[in-house]
Tab-separated table of C-alpha atoms in Angstrom:
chain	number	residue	atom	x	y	z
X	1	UNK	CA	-29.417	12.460	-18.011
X	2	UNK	CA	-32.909	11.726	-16.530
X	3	UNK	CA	-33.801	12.874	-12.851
X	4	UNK	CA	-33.216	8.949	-11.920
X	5	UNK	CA	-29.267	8.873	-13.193
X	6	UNK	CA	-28.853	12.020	-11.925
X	7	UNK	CA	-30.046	11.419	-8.114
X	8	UNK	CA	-28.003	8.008	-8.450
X	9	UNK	CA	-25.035	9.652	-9.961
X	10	UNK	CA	-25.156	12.548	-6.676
X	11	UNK	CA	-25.648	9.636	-4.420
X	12	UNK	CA	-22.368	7.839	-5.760
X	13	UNK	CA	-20.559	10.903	-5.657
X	14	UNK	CA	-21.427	12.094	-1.995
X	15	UNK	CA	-20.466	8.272	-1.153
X	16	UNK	CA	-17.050	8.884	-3.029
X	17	UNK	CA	-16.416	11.965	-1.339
X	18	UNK	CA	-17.475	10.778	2.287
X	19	UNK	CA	-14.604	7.639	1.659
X	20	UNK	CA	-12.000	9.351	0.498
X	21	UNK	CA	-12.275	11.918	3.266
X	22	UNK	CA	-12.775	9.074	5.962
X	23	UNK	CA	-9.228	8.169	4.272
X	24	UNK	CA	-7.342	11.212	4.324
X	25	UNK	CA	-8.346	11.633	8.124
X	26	UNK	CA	-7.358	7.926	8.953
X	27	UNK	CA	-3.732	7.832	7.153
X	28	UNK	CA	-2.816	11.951	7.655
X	29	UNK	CA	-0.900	11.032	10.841
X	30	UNK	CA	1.601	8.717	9.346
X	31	UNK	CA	1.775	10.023	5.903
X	32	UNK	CA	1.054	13.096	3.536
X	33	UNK	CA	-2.075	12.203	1.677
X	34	UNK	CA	-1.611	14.233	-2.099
X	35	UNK	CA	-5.245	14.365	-3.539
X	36	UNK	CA	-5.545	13.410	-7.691
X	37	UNK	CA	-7.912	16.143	-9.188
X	38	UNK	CA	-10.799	13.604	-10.272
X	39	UNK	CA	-10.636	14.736	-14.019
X	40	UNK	CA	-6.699	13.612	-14.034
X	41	UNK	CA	-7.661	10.198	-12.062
X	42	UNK	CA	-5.961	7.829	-14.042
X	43	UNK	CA	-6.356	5.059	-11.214
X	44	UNK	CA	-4.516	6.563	-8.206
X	45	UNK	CA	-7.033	8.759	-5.828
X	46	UNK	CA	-3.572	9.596	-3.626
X	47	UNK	CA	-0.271	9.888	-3.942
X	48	UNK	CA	1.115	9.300	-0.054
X	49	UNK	CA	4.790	10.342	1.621
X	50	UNK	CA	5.304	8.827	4.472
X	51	UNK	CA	6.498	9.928	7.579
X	52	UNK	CA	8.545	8.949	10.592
X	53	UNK	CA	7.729	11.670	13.425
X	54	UNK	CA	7.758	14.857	11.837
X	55	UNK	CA	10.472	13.694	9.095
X	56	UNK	CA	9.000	13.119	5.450
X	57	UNK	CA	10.672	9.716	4.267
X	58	UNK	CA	10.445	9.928	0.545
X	59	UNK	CA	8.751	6.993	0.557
X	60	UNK	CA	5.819	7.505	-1.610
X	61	UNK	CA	3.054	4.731	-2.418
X	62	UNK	CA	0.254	5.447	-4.537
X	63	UNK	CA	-3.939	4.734	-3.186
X	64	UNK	CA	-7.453	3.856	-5.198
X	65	UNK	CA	-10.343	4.412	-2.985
X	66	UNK	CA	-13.731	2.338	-3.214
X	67	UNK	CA	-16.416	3.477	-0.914
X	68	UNK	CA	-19.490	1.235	-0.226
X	69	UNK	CA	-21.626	-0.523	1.750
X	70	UNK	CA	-22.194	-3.686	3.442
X	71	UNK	CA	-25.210	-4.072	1.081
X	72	UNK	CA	-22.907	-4.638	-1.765
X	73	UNK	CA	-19.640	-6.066	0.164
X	74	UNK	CA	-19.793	-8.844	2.010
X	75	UNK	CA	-16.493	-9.128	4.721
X	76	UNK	CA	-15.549	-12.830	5.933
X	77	UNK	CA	-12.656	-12.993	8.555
X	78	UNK	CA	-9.888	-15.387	7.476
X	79	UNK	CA	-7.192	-15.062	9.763
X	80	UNK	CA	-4.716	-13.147	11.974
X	81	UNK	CA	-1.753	-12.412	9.587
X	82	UNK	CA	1.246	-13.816	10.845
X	83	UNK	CA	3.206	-11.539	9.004
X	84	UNK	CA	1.815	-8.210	9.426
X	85	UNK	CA	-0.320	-8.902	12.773
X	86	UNK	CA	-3.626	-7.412	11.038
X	87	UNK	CA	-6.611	-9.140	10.492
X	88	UNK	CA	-7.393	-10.825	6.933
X	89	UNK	CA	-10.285	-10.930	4.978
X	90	UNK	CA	-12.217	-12.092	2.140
X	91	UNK	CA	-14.276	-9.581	0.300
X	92	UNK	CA	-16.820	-10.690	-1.832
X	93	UNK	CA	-18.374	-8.269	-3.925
X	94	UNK	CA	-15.147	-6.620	-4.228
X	95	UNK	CA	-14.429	-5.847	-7.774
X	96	UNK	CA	-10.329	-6.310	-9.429
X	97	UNK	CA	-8.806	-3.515	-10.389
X	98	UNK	CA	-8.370	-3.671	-14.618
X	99	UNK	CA	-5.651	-4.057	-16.364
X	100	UNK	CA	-5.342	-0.591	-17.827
X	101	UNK	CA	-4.979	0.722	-14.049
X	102	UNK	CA	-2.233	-2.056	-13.034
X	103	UNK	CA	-0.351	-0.903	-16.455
X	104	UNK	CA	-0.568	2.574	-15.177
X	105	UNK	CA	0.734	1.748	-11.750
X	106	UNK	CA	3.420	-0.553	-13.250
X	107	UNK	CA	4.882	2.673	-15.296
X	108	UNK	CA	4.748	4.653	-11.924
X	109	UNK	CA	7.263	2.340	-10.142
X	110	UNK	CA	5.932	2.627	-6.302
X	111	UNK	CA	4.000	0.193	-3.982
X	112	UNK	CA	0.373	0.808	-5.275
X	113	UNK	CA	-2.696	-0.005	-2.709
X	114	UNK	CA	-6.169	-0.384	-2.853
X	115	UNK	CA	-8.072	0.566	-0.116
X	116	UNK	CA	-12.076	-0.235	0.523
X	117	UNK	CA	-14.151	2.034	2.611
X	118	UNK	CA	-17.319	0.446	3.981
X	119	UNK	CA	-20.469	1.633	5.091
X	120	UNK	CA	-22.977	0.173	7.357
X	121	UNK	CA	-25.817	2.385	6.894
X	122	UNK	CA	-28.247	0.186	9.077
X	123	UNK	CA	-26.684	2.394	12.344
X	124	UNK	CA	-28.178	5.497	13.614
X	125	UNK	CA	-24.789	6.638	13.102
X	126	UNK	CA	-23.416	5.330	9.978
X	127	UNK	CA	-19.999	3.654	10.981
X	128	UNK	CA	-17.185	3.142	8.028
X	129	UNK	CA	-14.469	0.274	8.094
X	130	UNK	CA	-11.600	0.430	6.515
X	131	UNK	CA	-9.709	-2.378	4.325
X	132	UNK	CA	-6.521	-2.491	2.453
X	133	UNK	CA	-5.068	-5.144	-0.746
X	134	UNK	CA	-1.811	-5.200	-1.362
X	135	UNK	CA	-0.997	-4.309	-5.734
X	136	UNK	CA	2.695	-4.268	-5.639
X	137	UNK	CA	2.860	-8.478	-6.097
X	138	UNK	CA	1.052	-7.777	-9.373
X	139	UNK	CA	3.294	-5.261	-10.787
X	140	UNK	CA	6.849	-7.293	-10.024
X	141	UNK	CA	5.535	-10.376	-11.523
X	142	UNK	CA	6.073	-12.546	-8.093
X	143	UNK	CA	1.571	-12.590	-7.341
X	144	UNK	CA	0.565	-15.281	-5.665
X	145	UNK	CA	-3.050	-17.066	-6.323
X	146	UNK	CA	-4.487	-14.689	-3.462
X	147	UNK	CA	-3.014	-11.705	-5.072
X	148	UNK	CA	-4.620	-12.059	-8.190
X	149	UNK	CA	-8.253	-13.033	-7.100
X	150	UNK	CA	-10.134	-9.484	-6.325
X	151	UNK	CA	-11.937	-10.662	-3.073
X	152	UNK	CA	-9.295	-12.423	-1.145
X	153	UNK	CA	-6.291	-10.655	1.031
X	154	UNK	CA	-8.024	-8.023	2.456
X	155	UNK	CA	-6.424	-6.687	5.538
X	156	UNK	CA	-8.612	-4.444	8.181
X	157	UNK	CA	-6.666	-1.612	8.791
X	158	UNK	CA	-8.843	0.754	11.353
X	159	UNK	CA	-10.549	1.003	14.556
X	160	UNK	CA	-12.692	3.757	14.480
X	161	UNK	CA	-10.732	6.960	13.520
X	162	UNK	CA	-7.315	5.253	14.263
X	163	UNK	CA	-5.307	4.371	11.502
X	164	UNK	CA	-3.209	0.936	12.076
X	165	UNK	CA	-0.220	1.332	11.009
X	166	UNK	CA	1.431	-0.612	13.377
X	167	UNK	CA	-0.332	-3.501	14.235
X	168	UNK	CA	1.343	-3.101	18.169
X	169	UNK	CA	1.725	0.393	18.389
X	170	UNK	CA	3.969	0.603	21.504
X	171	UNK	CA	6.495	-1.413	19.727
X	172	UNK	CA	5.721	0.000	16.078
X	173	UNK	CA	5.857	-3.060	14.510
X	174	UNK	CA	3.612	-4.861	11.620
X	175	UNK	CA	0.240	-3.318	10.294
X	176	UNK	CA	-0.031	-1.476	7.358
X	177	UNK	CA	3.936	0.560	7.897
X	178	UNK	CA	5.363	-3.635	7.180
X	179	UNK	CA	3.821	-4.249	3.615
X	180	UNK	CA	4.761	-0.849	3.048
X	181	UNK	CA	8.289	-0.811	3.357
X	182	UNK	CA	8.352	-4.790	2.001
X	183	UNK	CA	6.530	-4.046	-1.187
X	184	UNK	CA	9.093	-0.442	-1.539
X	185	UNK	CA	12.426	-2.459	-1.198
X	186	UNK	CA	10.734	-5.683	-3.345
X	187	UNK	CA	9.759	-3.163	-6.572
X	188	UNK	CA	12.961	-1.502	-6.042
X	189	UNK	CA	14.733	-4.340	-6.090
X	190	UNK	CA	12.892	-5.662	-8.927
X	191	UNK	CA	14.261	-2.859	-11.069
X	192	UNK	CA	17.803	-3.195	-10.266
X	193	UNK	CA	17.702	-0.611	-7.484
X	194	UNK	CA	20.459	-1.038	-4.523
X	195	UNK	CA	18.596	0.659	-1.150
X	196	UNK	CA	20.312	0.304	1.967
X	197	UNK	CA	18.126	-2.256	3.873
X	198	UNK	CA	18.952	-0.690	6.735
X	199	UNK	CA	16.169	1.083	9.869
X	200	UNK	CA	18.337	4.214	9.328
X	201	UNK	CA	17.382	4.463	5.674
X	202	UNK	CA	14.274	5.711	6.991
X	203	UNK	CA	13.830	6.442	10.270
X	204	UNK	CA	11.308	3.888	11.168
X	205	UNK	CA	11.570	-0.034	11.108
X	206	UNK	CA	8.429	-2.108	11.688
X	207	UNK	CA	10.221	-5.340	12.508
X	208	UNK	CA	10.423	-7.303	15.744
X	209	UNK	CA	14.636	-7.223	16.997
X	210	UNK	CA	14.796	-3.396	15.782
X	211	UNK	CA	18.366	-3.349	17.023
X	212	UNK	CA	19.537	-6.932	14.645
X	213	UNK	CA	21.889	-6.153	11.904
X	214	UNK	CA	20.904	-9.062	9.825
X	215	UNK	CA	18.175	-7.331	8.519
X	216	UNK	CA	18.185	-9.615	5.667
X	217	UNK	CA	15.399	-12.152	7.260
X	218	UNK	CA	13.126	-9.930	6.192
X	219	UNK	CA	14.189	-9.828	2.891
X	220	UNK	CA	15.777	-12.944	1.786
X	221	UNK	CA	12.993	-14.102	-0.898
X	222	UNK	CA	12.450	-11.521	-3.182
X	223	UNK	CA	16.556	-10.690	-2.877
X	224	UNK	CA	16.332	-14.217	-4.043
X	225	UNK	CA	14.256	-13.178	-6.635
X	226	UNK	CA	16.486	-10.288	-7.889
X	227	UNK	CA	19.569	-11.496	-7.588
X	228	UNK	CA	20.431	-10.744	-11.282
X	229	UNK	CA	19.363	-7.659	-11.528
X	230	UNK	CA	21.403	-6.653	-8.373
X	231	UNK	CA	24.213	-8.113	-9.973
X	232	UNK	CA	23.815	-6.271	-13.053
X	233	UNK	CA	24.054	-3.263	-11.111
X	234	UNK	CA	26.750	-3.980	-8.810
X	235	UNK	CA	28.346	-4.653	-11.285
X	236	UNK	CA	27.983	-1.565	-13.945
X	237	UNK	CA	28.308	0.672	-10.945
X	238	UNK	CA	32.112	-1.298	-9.713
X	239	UNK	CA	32.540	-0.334	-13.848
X	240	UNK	CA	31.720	2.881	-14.046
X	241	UNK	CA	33.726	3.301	-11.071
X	242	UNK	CA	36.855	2.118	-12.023
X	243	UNK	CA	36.864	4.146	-15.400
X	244	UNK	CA	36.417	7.834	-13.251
X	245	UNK	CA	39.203	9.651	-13.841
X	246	UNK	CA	42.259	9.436	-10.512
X	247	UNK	CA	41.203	12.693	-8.786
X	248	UNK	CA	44.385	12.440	-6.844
């Protein structure tokens, strides 16, 4: 390695480092960040529980940091997302993650996230941004056109070192806790898995009308999508019910 690939290589690593610090400070007050040893980094940087109070959920989701700067990413607002309340963003420069990865995170079976950290190293004090893409469309085989392109869907999901989680924080409802807990019950879903949709599965429901039992609003397409394989397993478990043996 010459002295030229070797300062460069130092200088992407400290970068590296620096973001997925800048991440485990943001997200360590909603969730348990688990840190991949980089030689066993098979696409996923952290593995994340989260958490509702001081309760662990069991609700894991998986993370791939990329740290860089505004000299290489260029961030155009879109929108305010009707859906999660966070603001939306095209990022051009931002690169897709390969196939290879996706394959990976298709065989682990939870909500997978990428997440780019931004500096803008023209400050005195270098400021970082934070940005999220939803993966999980891409591994159920329901992606949209804006799913699949690289740049596009980006959500903002910090202001300075506050994590947004909740897009209105005195109601905790959208930000990033809503794709969350959509993209868990839509891949378990996907796979035949019947989860109580329910705010008492997990202690915390980003929704607006916390207290409505028809929680299916929120729900209704990709239960549309799965209805087979919830029927399948309805119906093997009504099966394999009916042939235990009469304890009585």
């Amino acid at each position: 390695m010459t002295d030229k690939d070797y300062k460069q290589y130092t200088k992407d690593a400290r970068k590296g480092i620096k973001g997925e610090a800048f991440f485990e400070s943001l997200i360590v007050e909603h969730a348990i960040p688990h840190r991949i040893a980089r030689h066993n980094d098979l696409g996923v940087d952290f593995l994340c529980e989260w958490i509702s109070g001081d309760r662990p959920t069991g609700l894991l989701f998986s993370v791939q940091i990329k740290t860089t700067t505004y000299s290489t990413i260029k961030t155009q607002f879109k929108e305010l997302s009707k859906l999660n309340g966070l603001n939306k963003y095209k990022l051009s420069g931002a690169q897709k993650v390969d196939d290879r990865t996706l394959n990976y995170w298709k065989g682990l079976g939870i909500p997978a996230f990428l997440f780019y950290i931004i500096e803008d190293s023209s400050k005195s004090i270098n400021d970082l941004e934070c940005f999220y893409k939803r993966y999980t469309p891409l591994l159920d085989g329901h992606s949209k056109p804006e799913d699949e392109s690289g740049t596009l869907a980006f959500y903002r999901v910090n202001e300075g070192a506050t994590f947004l989680a909740f897009s209105d924080s005195e109601q905790e409802i959208g930000g990033f806790a809503r794709d969350l807990i959509i993209d868990y019950f839509r891949l378990s879903y996907s796979k035949g898995h019947v989860i109580p949709l329910t705010p008492s599965k997990f202690g915390f429901w980003p929704f607006e009308n916390k207290h409505n039992s028809d929680s299916l609003i929120y729900f209704r397409d990709f239960l549309q999508w799965y209805k087979k394989a919830i029927k399948d397993t309805c119906e093997q478990t009504t099966a394999l019910l009916a042939n235990l043996p009469n304890q009585e």
